[in-house]
């Protein structure tokens, strides 16, 4: 069957497609690099710091070695790895449950489809991106996308019942990572010398939004032509990411060069999002990143996307505006920004550029 049906539906999952390809070719809708000058040479591994969270919190005055590493990471890369975070056991359970979910027969996974009545796209559920135009470049990935917070808005019917460990693992992973995220946002507020260490945490509002994104990247016969995930910045406050410790693929753009993000087992990766870039008046940058494919091994990741309450507005902190640095961003309605961010992502554009 054709991998693409009418606009709005994608018939075949990438996992099916990868299994069905008897030739080294991939369908044209996935080929991105033929008309875009991409850096294809092997990327250099980025010297992204690993922050020991226990040590960072122990020396809470912002003067420790860990605080210096954090400052360097957020000023240079916009992302960093976190160790000694207390999430280890839950990480193993979450990764195992995700892997097991994607290894199940297609009929089982389709019970959680992101297509209503086989056609209308919804954000939550299992599948791939909504196809909104015939020339949209598709990513070589299948996803399970679930709202996890607010808890009373969970669409539990879309949370896999198999494997049996999945729901508990995701609930625990969400709970544990939420504490890590708050601790790190407080440390960042301290480094910016904001009056209140809870500046970013308080800005989440009463009903902040957290989405979980389990991504499966099958082997790809033509990695030089296809992205697992096209270049983008995250429209979040922050993203907490658990990456596959068996194979890499995540890359970050710095000074016009793509760098490999290293794999350090049992670390969490924290990526600064557009909402933090706006609130910090551009001092903290939301990095452009992508996922590349490979011919040898599948790859998995589990991300938690943390966002301000969609009913709220955000703007640069008044404390970070002065004669030397005027406001670099407009006031932003979060709900509108979500819609803009998704549409721009499908077209390979950056939403953050529209609010400067």
GROMACS .gro file of C-alpha atoms in nm:
model
  356
    1UNK     CA    1   0.000   0.000   0.000
    2UNK     CA    2   0.104   0.359  -0.057
    3UNK     CA    3   0.261   0.505   0.258
    4UNK     CA    4   0.048   0.815   0.222
    5UNK     CA    5  -0.329   0.828   0.189
    6UNK     CA    6  -0.536   1.141   0.148
    7UNK     CA    7  -0.409   1.459   0.313
    8UNK     CA    8  -0.461   1.420   0.687
    9UNK     CA    9  -0.386   1.049   0.708
   10UNK     CA   10  -0.074   0.840   0.685
   11UNK     CA   11  -0.170   0.479   0.620
   12UNK     CA   12   0.151   0.298   0.698
   13UNK     CA   13   0.357   0.335   1.011
   14UNK     CA   14   0.728   0.386   0.952
   15UNK     CA   15   0.793   0.061   1.138
   16UNK     CA   16   0.578  -0.126   0.882
   17UNK     CA   17   0.739   0.064   0.598
   18UNK     CA   18   1.090  -0.022   0.718
   19UNK     CA   19   0.994  -0.390   0.734
   20UNK     CA   20   0.831  -0.385   0.391
   21UNK     CA   21   1.110  -0.218   0.197
   22UNK     CA   22   1.278  -0.480  -0.018
   23UNK     CA   23   1.492  -0.216  -0.186
   24UNK     CA   24   1.734   0.044  -0.055
   25UNK     CA   25   1.488   0.318  -0.160
   26UNK     CA   26   1.257   0.519   0.064
   27UNK     CA   27   0.931   0.689  -0.045
   28UNK     CA   28   0.976   1.041  -0.180
   29UNK     CA   29   0.774   1.203   0.102
   30UNK     CA   30   1.055   1.120   0.347
   31UNK     CA   31   1.344   1.254   0.139
   32UNK     CA   32   1.457   1.588   0.274
   33UNK     CA   33   1.817   1.637   0.185
   34UNK     CA   34   1.799   1.626  -0.192
   35UNK     CA   35   1.689   1.992  -0.198
   36UNK     CA   36   1.843   2.118   0.123
   37UNK     CA   37   2.211   2.164   0.178
   38UNK     CA   38   2.266   1.961   0.494
   39UNK     CA   39   2.591   1.883   0.670
   40UNK     CA   40   2.634   1.512   0.591
   41UNK     CA   41   2.985   1.461   0.722
   42UNK     CA   42   3.016   1.273   1.051
   43UNK     CA   43   2.935   1.519   1.325
   44UNK     CA   44   3.176   1.582   1.611
   45UNK     CA   45   3.059   1.484   1.960
   46UNK     CA   46   2.951   1.795   2.149
   47UNK     CA   47   3.125   1.852   2.484
   48UNK     CA   48   2.789   1.889   2.659
   49UNK     CA   49   2.833   1.903   3.039
   50UNK     CA   50   2.691   1.643   3.278
   51UNK     CA   51   2.546   1.818   3.586
   52UNK     CA   52   2.538   1.625   3.914
   53UNK     CA   53   2.198   1.730   4.050
   54UNK     CA   54   2.271   1.616   4.407
   55UNK     CA   55   2.584   1.830   4.420
   56UNK     CA   56   2.415   2.127   4.253
   57UNK     CA   57   2.139   2.128   4.516
   58UNK     CA   58   2.380   2.071   4.804
   59UNK     CA   59   2.570   2.389   4.714
   60UNK     CA   60   2.260   2.595   4.648
   61UNK     CA   61   2.433   2.932   4.646
   62UNK     CA   62   2.513   2.915   4.273
   63UNK     CA   63   2.892   2.922   4.328
   64UNK     CA   64   2.972   2.549   4.300
   65UNK     CA   65   3.152   2.373   4.018
   66UNK     CA   66   2.814   2.226   3.912
   67UNK     CA   67   2.663   2.575   3.891
   68UNK     CA   68   2.956   2.684   3.671
   69UNK     CA   69   2.896   2.382   3.444
   70UNK     CA   70   2.525   2.462   3.431
   71UNK     CA   71   2.599   2.824   3.335
   72UNK     CA   72   2.835   2.710   3.059
   73UNK     CA   73   2.577   2.457   2.929
   74UNK     CA   74   2.285   2.698   2.913
   75UNK     CA   75   2.495   2.976   2.760
   76UNK     CA   76   2.672   2.753   2.504
   77UNK     CA   77   2.441   2.467   2.414
   78UNK     CA   78   2.090   2.523   2.551
   79UNK     CA   79   2.093   2.164   2.671
   80UNK     CA   80   2.277   1.951   2.924
   81UNK     CA   81   2.277   1.608   3.083
   82UNK     CA   82   2.178   1.544   3.444
   83UNK     CA   83   2.315   1.266   3.667
   84UNK     CA   84   2.244   1.176   4.032
   85UNK     CA   85   1.879   1.266   3.972
   86UNK     CA   86   1.709   0.980   4.158
   87UNK     CA   87   1.508   0.860   3.856
   88UNK     CA   88   1.729   0.560   3.757
   89UNK     CA   89   1.500   0.266   3.839
   90UNK     CA   90   1.197   0.438   3.687
   91UNK     CA   91   1.396   0.518   3.370
   92UNK     CA   92   1.471   0.149   3.314
   93UNK     CA   93   1.104   0.057   3.360
   94UNK     CA   94   0.986   0.334   3.126
   95UNK     CA   95   1.232   0.250   2.849
   96UNK     CA   96   1.155  -0.124   2.874
   97UNK     CA   97   0.777  -0.061   2.864
   98UNK     CA   98   0.813   0.171   2.561
   99UNK     CA   99   1.029  -0.077   2.373
  100UNK     CA  100   0.782  -0.355   2.445
  101UNK     CA  101   0.492  -0.138   2.326
  102UNK     CA  102   0.657  -0.069   1.988
  103UNK     CA  103   0.754  -0.436   1.945
  104UNK     CA  104   0.390  -0.547   1.968
  105UNK     CA  105   0.186  -0.647   1.662
  106UNK     CA  106   0.045  -0.353   1.468
  107UNK     CA  107  -0.317  -0.449   1.548
  108UNK     CA  108  -0.244  -0.410   1.921
  109UNK     CA  109  -0.079  -0.068   1.876
  110UNK     CA  110  -0.357   0.053   1.645
  111UNK     CA  111  -0.599   0.029   1.939
  112UNK     CA  112  -0.438   0.357   2.049
  113UNK     CA  113  -0.437   0.528   1.708
  114UNK     CA  114  -0.417   0.906   1.672
  115UNK     CA  115  -0.672   0.889   1.390
  116UNK     CA  116  -1.042   0.921   1.482
  117UNK     CA  117  -1.259   0.693   1.262
  118UNK     CA  118  -0.942   0.615   1.066
  119UNK     CA  119  -0.920   0.970   0.929
  120UNK     CA  120  -0.938   1.274   1.157
  121UNK     CA  121  -0.606   1.346   1.328
  122UNK     CA  122  -0.577   1.407   1.704
  123UNK     CA  123  -0.252   1.492   1.885
  124UNK     CA  124  -0.278   1.211   2.135
  125UNK     CA  125  -0.230   0.845   2.051
  126UNK     CA  126  -0.011   0.623   1.836
  127UNK     CA  127   0.095   0.695   1.478
  128UNK     CA  128   0.285   0.967   1.295
  129UNK     CA  129   0.239   1.332   1.204
  130UNK     CA  130  -0.071   1.478   1.048
  131UNK     CA  131  -0.005   1.539   0.678
  132UNK     CA  132  -0.126   1.891   0.607
  133UNK     CA  133   0.017   1.949   0.259
  134UNK     CA  134   0.129   1.725  -0.030
  135UNK     CA  135   0.487   1.859  -0.020
  136UNK     CA  136   0.533   1.811   0.356
  137UNK     CA  137   0.851   1.619   0.440
  138UNK     CA  138   0.774   1.329   0.674
  139UNK     CA  139   0.990   1.211   0.964
  140UNK     CA  140   1.120   0.853   0.988
  141UNK     CA  141   0.952   0.787   1.322
  142UNK     CA  142   0.639   0.652   1.486
  143UNK     CA  143   0.519   0.813   1.810
  144UNK     CA  144   0.299   0.751   2.106
  145UNK     CA  145   0.192   1.093   2.232
  146UNK     CA  146   0.002   1.126   2.560
  147UNK     CA  147  -0.109   1.413   2.784
  148UNK     CA  148   0.009   1.330   3.138
  149UNK     CA  149  -0.064   1.657   3.321
  150UNK     CA  150  -0.304   1.793   3.440
  151UNK     CA  151  -0.379   1.443   3.570
  152UNK     CA  152  -0.755   1.495   3.548
  153UNK     CA  153  -0.719   1.553   3.171
  154UNK     CA  154  -0.548   1.220   3.103
  155UNK     CA  155  -0.711   1.032   2.817
  156UNK     CA  156  -0.643   0.696   2.981
  157UNK     CA  157  -0.813   0.499   2.701
  158UNK     CA  158  -0.510   0.591   2.486
  159UNK     CA  159  -0.258   0.474   2.750
  160UNK     CA  160  -0.146   0.124   2.646
  161UNK     CA  161  -0.285  -0.159   2.859
  162UNK     CA  162  -0.006  -0.380   2.716
  163UNK     CA  163   0.261  -0.414   2.836
  164UNK     CA  164   0.093  -0.418   3.176
  165UNK     CA  165   0.379  -0.212   3.325
  166UNK     CA  166   0.333   0.081   3.085
  167UNK     CA  167   0.076   0.295   3.270
  168UNK     CA  168   0.244   0.273   3.610
  169UNK     CA  169   0.588   0.332   3.457
  170UNK     CA  170   0.471   0.647   3.277
  171UNK     CA  171   0.293   0.779   3.588
  172UNK     CA  172   0.606   0.730   3.804
  173UNK     CA  173   0.842   0.865   3.537
  174UNK     CA  174   0.625   1.179   3.506
  175UNK     CA  175   0.615   1.230   3.883
  176UNK     CA  176   0.991   1.186   3.936
  177UNK     CA  177   1.098   1.398   3.638
  178UNK     CA  178   0.868   1.682   3.747
  179UNK     CA  179   1.077   1.731   4.061
  180UNK     CA  180   1.403   1.725   3.862
  181UNK     CA  181   1.264   1.983   3.619
  182UNK     CA  182   1.160   2.220   3.902
  183UNK     CA  183   1.499   2.189   4.075
  184UNK     CA  184   1.682   2.276   3.753
  185UNK     CA  185   1.453   2.569   3.668
  186UNK     CA  186   1.520   2.712   4.016
  187UNK     CA  187   1.895   2.674   3.960
  188UNK     CA  188   1.861   2.857   3.625
  189UNK     CA  189   1.661   3.142   3.783
  190UNK     CA  190   1.937   3.174   4.045
  191UNK     CA  191   2.206   3.195   3.775
  192UNK     CA  192   2.007   3.472   3.604
  193UNK     CA  193   1.995   3.650   3.944
  194UNK     CA  194   1.617   3.681   3.929
  195UNK     CA  195   1.457   3.806   4.253
  196UNK     CA  196   1.264   3.482   4.294
  197UNK     CA  197   1.426   3.138   4.241
  198UNK     CA  198   1.072   3.012   4.164
  199UNK     CA  199   1.030   3.261   3.878
  200UNK     CA  200   1.003   2.996   3.604
  201UNK     CA  201   0.825   2.741   3.825
  202UNK     CA  202   0.553   2.992   3.923
  203UNK     CA  203   0.501   3.090   3.560
  204UNK     CA  204   0.368   2.743   3.480
  205UNK     CA  205   0.037   2.862   3.629
  206UNK     CA  206  -0.245   2.661   3.783
  207UNK     CA  207  -0.287   2.399   3.512
  208UNK     CA  208   0.044   2.354   3.331
  209UNK     CA  209   0.057   2.107   3.046
  210UNK     CA  210   0.289   1.806   3.030
  211UNK     CA  211   0.293   1.573   2.730
  212UNK     CA  212   0.484   1.245   2.706
  213UNK     CA  213   0.631   1.152   2.370
  214UNK     CA  214   0.760   0.798   2.313
  215UNK     CA  215   0.939   0.792   1.977
  216UNK     CA  216   1.046   0.487   1.777
  217UNK     CA  217   1.299   0.534   1.496
  218UNK     CA  218   1.331   0.216   1.283
  219UNK     CA  219   1.644   0.133   1.085
  220UNK     CA  220   1.651   0.336   0.764
  221UNK     CA  221   1.808   0.215   0.436
  222UNK     CA  222   1.900   0.571   0.328
  223UNK     CA  223   2.005   0.771   0.635
  224UNK     CA  224   2.180   1.029   0.417
  225UNK     CA  225   1.840   1.129   0.270
  226UNK     CA  226   1.601   1.102   0.564
  227UNK     CA  227   1.554   1.260   0.907
  228UNK     CA  228   1.424   1.073   1.208
  229UNK     CA  229   1.309   1.415   1.328
  230UNK     CA  230   1.353   1.732   1.123
  231UNK     CA  231   1.544   2.032   1.266
  232UNK     CA  232   1.331   2.224   1.518
  233UNK     CA  233   1.338   2.395   1.853
  234UNK     CA  234   1.100   2.284   2.130
  235UNK     CA  235   0.799   2.508   2.193
  236UNK     CA  236   0.811   2.417   2.563
  237UNK     CA  237   0.948   2.565   2.886
  238UNK     CA  238   1.184   2.267   2.897
  239UNK     CA  239   1.192   1.915   2.762
  240UNK     CA  240   1.326   1.630   2.977
  241UNK     CA  241   1.447   1.352   2.750
  242UNK     CA  242   1.557   0.995   2.811
  243UNK     CA  243   1.753   0.872   2.509
  244UNK     CA  244   1.840   0.522   2.397
  245UNK     CA  245   2.173   0.424   2.551
  246UNK     CA  246   2.237   0.169   2.271
  247UNK     CA  247   2.260   0.408   1.976
  248UNK     CA  248   2.289   0.782   1.915
  249UNK     CA  249   2.114   1.004   1.665
  250UNK     CA  250   2.031   1.330   1.841
  251UNK     CA  251   2.224   1.629   1.708
  252UNK     CA  252   2.231   1.996   1.810
  253UNK     CA  253   2.309   2.298   1.590
  254UNK     CA  254   2.570   2.544   1.717
  255UNK     CA  255   2.738   2.817   1.513
  256UNK     CA  256   2.611   2.664   1.190
  257UNK     CA  257   2.757   2.318   1.266
  258UNK     CA  258   2.568   2.001   1.366
  259UNK     CA  259   2.714   1.823   1.673
  260UNK     CA  260   2.632   1.476   1.805
  261UNK     CA  261   2.480   1.485   2.153
  262UNK     CA  262   2.677   1.219   2.347
  263UNK     CA  263   2.518   0.914   2.510
  264UNK     CA  264   2.586   0.893   2.883
  265UNK     CA  265   2.384   0.601   3.027
  266UNK     CA  266   2.134   0.684   3.300
  267UNK     CA  267   2.152   1.057   3.250
  268UNK     CA  268   1.848   1.266   3.165
  269UNK     CA  269   1.888   1.529   2.895
  270UNK     CA  270   1.730   1.867   2.961
  271UNK     CA  271   1.660   2.088   2.657
  272UNK     CA  272   1.564   2.453   2.702
  273UNK     CA  273   1.246   2.543   2.513
  274UNK     CA  274   1.113   2.853   2.338
  275UNK     CA  275   0.900   2.957   2.638
  276UNK     CA  276   1.212   2.985   2.856
  277UNK     CA  277   1.396   3.174   2.579
  278UNK     CA  278   1.109   3.427   2.575
  279UNK     CA  279   1.081   3.460   2.957
  280UNK     CA  280   1.461   3.498   2.992
  281UNK     CA  281   1.459   3.767   2.719
  282UNK     CA  282   1.687   3.556   2.500
  283UNK     CA  283   1.961   3.498   2.759
  284UNK     CA  284   1.871   3.128   2.767
  285UNK     CA  285   1.851   2.992   2.413
  286UNK     CA  286   1.621   2.720   2.283
  287UNK     CA  287   1.858   2.511   2.066
  288UNK     CA  288   1.777   2.382   1.719
  289UNK     CA  289   1.815   2.004   1.717
  290UNK     CA  290   1.731   1.703   1.499
  291UNK     CA  291   1.748   1.323   1.493
  292UNK     CA  292   1.939   1.141   1.221
  293UNK     CA  293   1.865   0.785   1.115
  294UNK     CA  294   2.095   0.485   1.070
  295UNK     CA  295   2.092   0.156   0.880
  296UNK     CA  296   2.184  -0.076   1.166
  297UNK     CA  297   1.967  -0.027   1.472
  298UNK     CA  298   1.628   0.094   1.587
  299UNK     CA  299   1.634   0.381   1.835
  300UNK     CA  300   1.393   0.485   2.109
  301UNK     CA  301   1.345   0.794   2.321
  302UNK     CA  302   1.095   0.911   2.580
  303UNK     CA  303   1.042   1.285   2.626
  304UNK     CA  304   0.837   1.492   2.868
  305UNK     CA  305   0.739   1.829   2.721
  306UNK     CA  306   0.666   2.084   2.997
  307UNK     CA  307   0.457   2.385   2.911
  308UNK     CA  308   0.294   2.687   3.076
  309UNK     CA  309  -0.085   2.664   3.131
  310UNK     CA  310  -0.228   2.710   2.776
  311UNK     CA  311  -0.466   2.983   2.903
  312UNK     CA  312  -0.173   3.204   3.011
  313UNK     CA  313   0.044   3.461   2.835
  314UNK     CA  314   0.420   3.496   2.878
  315UNK     CA  315   0.666   3.776   2.806
  316UNK     CA  316   1.028   3.861   2.888
  317UNK     CA  317   1.092   3.913   3.260
  318UNK     CA  318   1.098   4.285   3.348
  319UNK     CA  319   1.410   4.209   3.556
  320UNK     CA  320   1.597   4.113   3.237
  321UNK     CA  321   1.509   4.428   3.041
  322UNK     CA  322   1.722   4.741   3.073
  323UNK     CA  323   1.890   5.019   2.869
  324UNK     CA  324   2.147   4.775   2.736
  325UNK     CA  325   1.897   4.499   2.660
  326UNK     CA  326   1.550   4.592   2.541
  327UNK     CA  327   1.265   4.338   2.524
  328UNK     CA  328   1.352   4.097   2.242
  329UNK     CA  329   1.013   3.919   2.225
  330UNK     CA  330   0.649   4.019   2.216
  331UNK     CA  331   0.388   3.900   2.466
  332UNK     CA  332   0.284   3.548   2.364
  333UNK     CA  333  -0.047   3.365   2.417
  334UNK     CA  334   0.055   3.006   2.490
  335UNK     CA  335  -0.248   2.850   2.319
  336UNK     CA  336  -0.177   3.042   1.996
  337UNK     CA  337   0.192   2.959   2.017
  338UNK     CA  338   0.118   2.584   2.032
  339UNK     CA  339  -0.081   2.602   1.709
  340UNK     CA  340   0.181   2.816   1.536
  341UNK     CA  341   0.464   2.593   1.657
  342UNK     CA  342   0.304   2.276   1.520
  343UNK     CA  343   0.225   2.431   1.181
  344UNK     CA  344   0.574   2.579   1.151
  345UNK     CA  345   0.730   2.245   1.252
  346UNK     CA  346   0.553   2.057   0.970
  347UNK     CA  347   0.687   2.318   0.724
  348UNK     CA  348   1.041   2.311   0.865
  349UNK     CA  349   1.017   2.668   1.008
  350UNK     CA  350   1.089   2.801   1.359
  351UNK     CA  351   0.796   2.952   1.552
  352UNK     CA  352   1.030   3.146   1.785
  353UNK     CA  353   1.132   3.364   1.486
  354UNK     CA  354   0.775   3.494   1.458
  355UNK     CA  355   0.760   3.645   1.810
  356UNK     CA  356   1.090   3.836   1.812
   0.00000   0.00000   0.00000
